[in-house]
mmCIF file of C-alpha atoms in Angstrom:
data_model
loop_
_atom_site.group_PDB
_atom_site.id
_atom_site.type_symbol
_atom_site.label_atom_id
_atom_site.label_comp_id
_atom_site.label_asym_id
_atom_site.label_seq_id
_atom_site.Cartn_x
_atom_site.Cartn_y
_atom_site.Cartn_z
ATOM 1 C CA MET A 348 16.729 -68.519 -153.361
ATOM 2 C CA PRO A 349 16.937 -67.180 -149.622
ATOM 3 C CA THR A 350 20.355 -65.851 -148.223
ATOM 4 C CA PRO A 351 21.565 -68.972 -146.614
ATOM 5 C CA ASN A 352 21.443 -68.502 -142.907
ATOM 6 C CA PRO A 353 24.869 -70.208 -141.597
ATOM 7 C CA MET A 354 22.932 -70.892 -138.050
ATOM 8 C CA THR A 355 21.673 -74.170 -137.420
ATOM 9 C CA VAL A 356 17.780 -75.017 -136.664
ATOM 10 C CA ASN A 357 19.110 -75.925 -133.167
ATOM 11 C CA HIS A 358 20.764 -72.458 -132.593
ATOM 12 C CA LEU A 359 17.484 -70.581 -134.183
ATOM 13 C CA VAL A 360 14.773 -72.498 -132.034
ATOM 14 C CA GLY A 361 17.210 -71.786 -128.972
ATOM 15 C CA VAL A 362 17.050 -67.837 -129.894
ATOM 16 C CA LEU A 363 13.130 -68.370 -129.901
ATOM 17 C CA CYS A 364 13.311 -70.073 -126.581
ATOM 18 C CA ARG A 365 15.091 -67.030 -125.056
ATOM 19 C CA ALA A 366 13.047 -64.641 -126.782
ATOM 20 C CA ARG A 367 11.467 -61.742 -124.673
ATOM 21 C CA LYS A 368 9.658 -60.123 -127.724
ATOM 22 C CA PRO A 369 7.206 -61.397 -130.491
ATOM 23 C CA ASN A 370 9.097 -62.922 -133.417
ATOM 24 C CA ILE A 371 8.136 -62.876 -137.204
ATOM 25 C CA VAL A 372 10.294 -65.902 -138.732
ATOM 26 C CA VAL A 373 11.038 -65.316 -142.167
ATOM 27 C CA GLU A 374 12.939 -67.284 -145.020
ATOM 28 C CA GLY A 375 16.066 -65.092 -145.943
ATOM 29 C CA ASP A 376 17.935 -61.840 -145.092
ATOM 30 C CA ASP A 377 16.180 -60.574 -148.467
ATOM 31 C CA ASP A 378 13.110 -60.890 -147.006
ATOM 32 C CA VAL A 379 13.541 -58.986 -143.875
ATOM 33 C CA ILE A 380 14.016 -55.999 -146.405
ATOM 34 C CA ILE A 381 10.693 -56.375 -147.315
ATOM 35 C CA TYR A 382 9.010 -57.366 -144.009
ATOM 36 C CA ARG A 383 10.879 -54.862 -141.905
ATOM 37 C CA GLU A 384 9.339 -52.050 -144.001
ATOM 38 C CA LEU A 385 5.634 -53.700 -143.939
ATOM 39 C CA ALA A 386 6.060 -53.939 -140.051
ATOM 40 C CA LYS A 387 6.639 -50.047 -139.792
ATOM 41 C CA ARG A 388 3.822 -49.156 -142.429
ATOM 42 C CA ILE A 389 1.238 -51.479 -140.402
ATOM 43 C CA GLY A 390 2.530 -50.347 -136.845
ATOM 44 C CA ILE A 391 3.992 -53.672 -135.859
ATOM 45 C CA LEU A 392 7.214 -52.033 -134.155
ATOM 46 C CA ASP A 393 7.946 -53.979 -130.981
ATOM 47 C CA VAL A 394 8.916 -57.253 -132.900
ATOM 48 C CA VAL A 395 12.091 -59.029 -133.933
ATOM 49 C CA LEU A 396 12.377 -60.206 -137.761
ATOM 50 C CA LEU A 397 14.279 -63.621 -137.418
ATOM 51 C CA PRO A 398 15.477 -64.893 -140.906
ATOM 52 C CA SER A 399 15.883 -68.783 -140.972
ATOM 53 C CA GLY A 400 17.722 -69.279 -144.059
ATOM 54 C CA GLY A 401 15.088 -70.866 -146.390
ATOM 55 C CA ARG A 402 11.762 -72.524 -146.486
ATOM 56 C CA ASN A 403 12.894 -76.062 -145.387
ATOM 57 C CA LYS A 404 14.754 -74.595 -142.296
ATOM 58 C CA LEU A 405 11.628 -72.147 -141.721
ATOM 59 C CA LEU A 406 9.447 -75.384 -141.697
ATOM 60 C CA GLN A 407 11.790 -77.394 -139.256
ATOM 61 C CA ILE A 408 11.570 -74.413 -136.787
ATOM 62 C CA TYR A 409 7.713 -74.412 -137.134
ATOM 63 C CA GLU A 410 7.487 -78.065 -136.284
ATOM 64 C CA ARG A 411 9.192 -77.479 -133.010
ATOM 65 C CA ARG A 412 7.127 -74.544 -132.152
ATOM 66 C CA GLY A 413 5.981 -76.397 -128.972
ATOM 67 C CA GLU A 414 9.609 -75.686 -127.615
ATOM 68 C CA PHE A 415 9.088 -71.818 -127.493
ATOM 69 C CA SER A 416 5.145 -71.613 -126.808
ATOM 70 C CA GLN A 417 5.649 -69.207 -124.556
ATOM 71 C CA VAL A 418 6.558 -66.368 -127.102
ATOM 72 C CA PRO A 419 4.281 -65.148 -129.871
ATOM 73 C CA VAL A 420 5.969 -66.098 -133.152
ATOM 74 C CA ALA A 421 4.353 -65.768 -136.405
ATOM 75 C CA PHE A 422 5.944 -67.640 -139.496
ATOM 76 C CA ILE A 423 5.871 -66.465 -143.140
ATOM 77 C CA ALA A 424 6.629 -68.673 -145.962
ATOM 78 C CA ASP A 425 6.696 -68.415 -149.748
ATOM 79 C CA GLN A 426 4.556 -70.775 -151.588
ATOM 80 C CA ASP A 427 7.098 -71.513 -154.179
ATOM 81 C CA MET A 428 6.095 -74.713 -156.020
ATOM 82 C CA TRP A 429 3.594 -75.526 -153.621
ATOM 83 C CA LEU A 430 1.475 -73.016 -155.335
ATOM 84 C CA PHE A 431 1.025 -75.687 -158.160
ATOM 85 C CA SER A 432 1.079 -78.813 -156.120
ATOM 86 C CA GLY A 433 -0.618 -77.562 -152.904
ATOM 87 C CA ILE A 434 0.715 -76.865 -149.677
ATOM 88 C CA GLU A 435 1.470 -79.948 -148.011
ATOM 89 C CA PRO A 436 -0.562 -80.801 -144.561
ATOM 90 C CA GLY A 437 0.614 -80.091 -141.232
ATOM 91 C CA TYR A 438 1.358 -76.207 -141.760
ATOM 92 C CA GLU A 439 -1.724 -74.692 -141.395
ATOM 93 C CA ASP A 440 -0.680 -71.818 -139.116
ATOM 94 C CA VAL A 441 2.041 -70.822 -141.316
ATOM 95 C CA ILE A 442 1.223 -67.506 -143.011
ATOM 96 C CA TRP A 443 1.610 -68.178 -147.068
ATOM 97 C CA THR A 444 2.147 -65.484 -149.665
ATOM 98 C CA SER A 445 -0.682 -65.220 -152.183
ATOM 99 C CA GLY A 446 1.818 -65.749 -155.016
ATOM 100 C CA TYR A 447 4.806 -67.873 -155.749
ATOM 101 C CA SER A 448 6.965 -65.443 -153.166
ATOM 102 C CA ILE A 449 6.783 -62.387 -151.176
ATOM 103 C CA GLU A 450 8.355 -60.917 -154.481
ATOM 104 C CA ASN A 451 5.601 -61.392 -156.309
ATOM 105 C CA ASP A 452 3.064 -59.946 -153.681
ATOM 106 C CA LEU A 453 5.280 -57.032 -154.042
ATOM 107 C CA TYR A 454 5.141 -56.622 -157.459
ATOM 108 C CA SER A 455 1.496 -57.639 -158.024
ATOM 109 C CA ASP A 456 0.742 -54.848 -155.499
ATOM 110 C CA ALA A 457 3.301 -51.932 -156.729
ATOM 111 C CA GLY A 458 1.975 -51.785 -160.318
ATOM 112 C CA LEU A 459 5.603 -50.904 -161.539
ATOM 113 C CA GLU A 460 4.885 -51.860 -165.234
ATOM 114 C CA ARG A 461 3.351 -48.438 -165.561
ATOM 115 C CA LEU A 462 6.858 -46.796 -165.476
ATOM 116 C CA LEU A 463 7.478 -48.627 -168.900
ATOM 117 C CA ASP A 464 6.868 -46.476 -172.261
ATOM 118 C CA GLU A 465 4.531 -47.897 -175.066
ATOM 119 C CA ASN A 466 7.204 -49.701 -177.131
ATOM 120 C CA GLU A 467 8.947 -50.839 -173.776
ATOM 121 C CA THR A 468 5.644 -52.598 -172.732
ATOM 122 C CA ALA A 469 5.210 -54.415 -176.184
ATOM 123 C CA GLU A 470 8.860 -56.020 -175.856
ATOM 124 C CA HIS A 471 8.227 -56.762 -172.133
ATOM 125 C CA GLN A 472 5.171 -58.795 -172.784
ATOM 126 C CA GLN A 473 6.975 -60.507 -175.606
ATOM 127 C CA ILE A 474 9.757 -61.327 -172.962
ATOM 128 C CA LEU A 475 7.141 -62.567 -170.339
ATOM 129 C CA ASP A 476 5.718 -65.023 -173.125
ATOM 130 C CA SER A 477 8.991 -66.692 -173.387
ATOM 131 C CA ILE A 478 9.729 -66.660 -169.589
ATOM 132 C CA SER A 479 6.127 -68.073 -169.114
ATOM 133 C CA THR A 480 6.856 -70.942 -171.492
ATOM 134 C CA TRP A 481 10.275 -71.768 -169.927
ATOM 135 C CA PHE A 482 8.422 -71.828 -166.359
ATOM 136 C CA ALA A 483 5.880 -73.934 -167.456
ATOM 137 C CA PHE A 484 8.479 -76.542 -168.299
ATOM 138 C CA ALA A 485 9.909 -75.906 -164.936
ATOM 139 C CA VAL A 486 6.542 -76.670 -163.460
ATOM 140 C CA GLU A 487 6.002 -79.816 -165.338
ATOM 141 C CA GLU A 488 9.498 -80.922 -164.381
ATOM 142 C CA TYR A 489 8.695 -80.292 -160.715
ATOM 143 C CA LEU A 490 5.433 -81.871 -160.724
ATOM 144 C CA ALA A 491 6.866 -85.017 -162.473
ATOM 145 C CA GLY A 492 9.114 -85.422 -159.489
ATOM 146 C CA ASN A 493 12.443 -83.842 -160.873
ATOM 147 C CA SER A 494 14.476 -80.634 -159.621
ATOM 148 C CA PRO A 495 14.476 -78.136 -162.347
ATOM 149 C CA ASN A 496 16.905 -75.350 -161.936
ATOM 150 C CA LEU A 497 15.048 -72.344 -160.469
ATOM 151 C CA ASP A 498 17.582 -69.981 -159.482
ATOM 152 C CA LEU A 499 18.411 -68.455 -162.873
ATOM 153 C CA HIS A 500 18.603 -64.639 -163.857
ATOM 154 C CA CYS A 501 16.183 -63.856 -166.621
ATOM 155 C CA ASP A 502 19.400 -62.737 -168.688
ATOM 156 C CA GLU A 503 20.792 -66.213 -168.645
ATOM 157 C CA MET A 504 17.279 -67.418 -170.167
ATOM 158 C CA ILE A 505 16.768 -64.431 -172.750
ATOM 159 C CA LEU A 506 20.001 -62.377 -173.385
ATOM 160 C CA PRO A 507 19.578 -58.597 -173.273
ATOM 161 C CA GLY A 508 18.109 -57.430 -176.559
ATOM 162 C CA GLN A 509 16.420 -60.468 -177.390
ATOM 163 C CA THR A 510 12.762 -61.642 -176.654
ATOM 164 C CA GLU A 511 13.151 -65.165 -177.270
ATOM 165 C CA LEU A 512 14.431 -67.974 -174.894
ATOM 166 C CA ASP A 513 18.156 -68.273 -175.643
ATOM 167 C CA THR A 514 18.887 -71.778 -177.570
ATOM 168 C CA GLY A 515 21.952 -72.537 -175.718
ATOM 169 C CA PHE A 516 20.328 -71.885 -172.674
ATOM 170 C CA CYS A 517 17.263 -74.257 -173.844
ATOM 171 C CA THR A 518 19.699 -76.897 -174.505
ATOM 172 C CA ARG A 519 21.556 -76.723 -171.474
ATOM 173 C CA GLN A 520 18.468 -77.262 -169.292
ATOM 174 C CA GLY A 521 17.178 -79.981 -171.299
ATOM 175 C CA PHE A 522 14.142 -77.751 -172.165
ATOM 176 C CA ARG A 523 11.331 -79.480 -173.834
ATOM 177 C CA THR A 524 7.988 -77.648 -175.105
ATOM 178 C CA PRO A 525 5.331 -77.763 -172.281
ATOM 179 C CA ASN A 526 1.495 -78.185 -172.427
ATOM 180 C CA PRO A 527 0.021 -75.101 -173.491
ATOM 181 C CA ASN A 528 -2.632 -75.138 -171.113
ATOM 182 C CA ARG A 529 -0.021 -75.073 -168.520
ATOM 183 C CA VAL A 530 1.815 -72.008 -170.370
ATOM 184 C CA GLN A 531 -1.608 -70.091 -170.620
ATOM 185 C CA GLN A 532 -2.074 -70.645 -166.821
ATOM 186 C CA ILE A 533 1.023 -69.187 -165.820
ATOM 187 C CA ARG A 534 0.889 -66.313 -168.392
ATOM 188 C CA SER A 535 -2.681 -65.237 -167.567
ATOM 189 C CA ALA A 536 -1.637 -64.702 -163.810
ATOM 190 C CA TYR A 537 2.339 -63.932 -164.239
ATOM 191 C CA LYS A 538 2.584 -61.610 -161.559
ATOM 192 C CA LEU A 539 1.548 -64.325 -159.091
ATOM 193 C CA LEU A 540 2.849 -67.417 -161.007
ATOM 194 C CA LEU A 541 6.171 -66.391 -162.444
ATOM 195 C CA ARG A 542 9.029 -66.271 -160.314
ATOM 196 C CA GLY A 543 9.187 -62.994 -158.530
ATOM 197 C CA LYS A 544 12.864 -62.397 -158.706
ATOM 198 C CA GLN A 545 12.610 -62.857 -162.487
ATOM 199 C CA LEU A 546 10.292 -60.461 -162.668
ATOM 200 C CA PHE A 547 11.983 -57.704 -160.729
ATOM 201 C CA GLN A 548 15.064 -58.692 -162.902
ATOM 202 C CA LEU A 549 13.360 -57.937 -165.972
ATOM 203 C CA LEU A 550 11.954 -54.586 -164.926
ATOM 204 C CA VAL A 551 15.431 -53.645 -163.921
ATOM 205 C CA ARG A 552 16.643 -54.292 -167.700
ATOM 206 C CA PHE A 553 14.144 -51.978 -168.878
ATOM 207 C CA LEU A 554 14.158 -49.202 -166.231
ATOM 208 C CA SER A 555 18.310 -49.139 -166.344
ATOM 209 C CA LYS A 556 17.831 -47.674 -169.547
ATOM 210 C CA PRO A 557 18.918 -43.796 -169.639
ATOM 211 C CA ALA A 558 15.286 -42.408 -170.617
ATOM 212 C CA HIS A 559 13.944 -43.506 -167.271
ATOM 213 C CA GLY A 560 16.425 -41.299 -165.198
ATOM 214 C CA PHE A 561 17.596 -43.943 -162.968
ATOM 215 C CA GLU A 562 21.345 -44.374 -162.311
ATOM 216 C CA LYS A 563 22.316 -47.927 -163.767
ATOM 217 C CA ALA A 564 24.934 -48.266 -160.979
ATOM 218 C CA SER A 565 22.208 -47.712 -158.372
ATOM 219 C CA LEU A 566 19.569 -49.746 -159.919
ATOM 220 C CA ASN A 567 19.357 -53.317 -158.657
ATOM 221 C CA ASP A 568 16.494 -55.774 -157.477
ATOM 222 C CA TYR A 569 16.898 -54.394 -154.027
ATOM 223 C CA ALA A 570 16.615 -50.802 -155.049
ATOM 224 C CA LEU A 571 13.350 -51.662 -157.007
ATOM 225 C CA TYR A 572 11.955 -53.676 -153.832
ATOM 226 C CA ASN A 573 12.281 -50.486 -151.869
ATOM 227 C CA PHE A 574 11.012 -48.282 -154.618
ATOM 228 C CA ALA A 575 7.794 -50.633 -154.787
ATOM 229 C CA LEU A 576 7.472 -50.434 -151.118
ATOM 230 C CA LYS A 577 7.091 -46.710 -150.921
ATOM 231 C CA ILE A 578 4.653 -46.234 -153.888
ATOM 232 C CA PRO A 579 1.414 -44.968 -152.384
ATOM 233 C CA GLY A 580 -1.696 -46.449 -152.467
ATOM 234 C CA SER A 581 -3.125 -49.676 -151.191
ATOM 235 C CA HIS A 582 -0.897 -52.949 -151.282
ATOM 236 C CA PRO A 583 -3.829 -55.717 -150.466
ATOM 237 C CA LEU A 584 -1.516 -58.537 -150.574
ATOM 238 C CA LEU A 585 1.132 -57.447 -148.432
ATOM 239 C CA ASP A 586 -1.111 -56.051 -145.878
ATOM 240 C CA ARG A 587 -3.220 -59.216 -145.874
ATOM 241 C CA LEU A 588 0.116 -60.896 -144.872
ATOM 242 C CA MET A 589 0.748 -58.302 -142.015
ATOM 243 C CA GLU A 590 -2.647 -58.292 -140.755
ATOM 244 C CA GLU A 591 -2.568 -61.999 -140.258
ATOM 245 C CA VAL A 592 0.910 -61.457 -138.192
ATOM 246 C CA LYS A 593 -0.973 -58.966 -136.067
ATOM 247 C CA ARG A 594 -3.513 -61.503 -135.565
ATOM 248 C CA LYS A 595 -1.483 -64.163 -134.548
ATOM 249 C CA ILE A 596 0.607 -62.343 -132.112
ATOM 250 C CA ALA A 597 -2.499 -60.872 -130.446
ATOM 251 C CA ALA A 598 -4.249 -64.220 -130.254
ATOM 252 C CA HIS A 599 -1.216 -65.843 -128.622
ATOM 253 C CA LYS A 600 -1.679 -67.764 -125.196
ATOM 254 C CA PRO A 601 1.402 -68.755 -123.595
ATOM 255 C CA THR A 602 1.464 -72.551 -122.537
ATOM 256 C CA SER A 603 3.488 -73.318 -119.376
#
């Protein structure tokens, strides 16, 4: 979940109305960490990154874009559960992540799992099986019109040292066995379809072990984001997002 922004939609629209530079509206402060680095990498320097405090607020600002049409503004949003239900109409000019969230696009591009050793890889894959089963249940709940609890740390779901879903957790969440086809759909493309924050949390669990040379106190999700951003090589999903930003800003035609 993006870090809440205490500023109201009205205030943020006012900020854009007074803007002198191009703006990129993103969901939260966490996203700014990633997008600022991407903007530098692709040469978008003279731009303001504006966190909105979540997708709902971002889309409300987008719906009022006519009020600040004099300034180039690009909107980047996570698909979240719309990845499974489809993006709702009316948001065609929003730039959407390829995966569930920006963390998924970063995870998929970075290839961080190669840091795991052979024994860890087997355990890691077993845990991914379990998380995929849980998330398939959450997707089915969402598609049925319910509101599953998604803001969960992977350690709540699967206790450290274990590979299966915790029984107590399943009871508290009202878990039921999901359709195996849904599980397979998610498991076969987990880098994009599982919740990205949990993918990074799981890697932190493994990479915090002394054998990997990371200081446990200094390794967290955000440190791993920065590490992933600095891995050399192509980042096609992330680069696609920023290229779309460049195109939207370049194509902007101010209206009076």
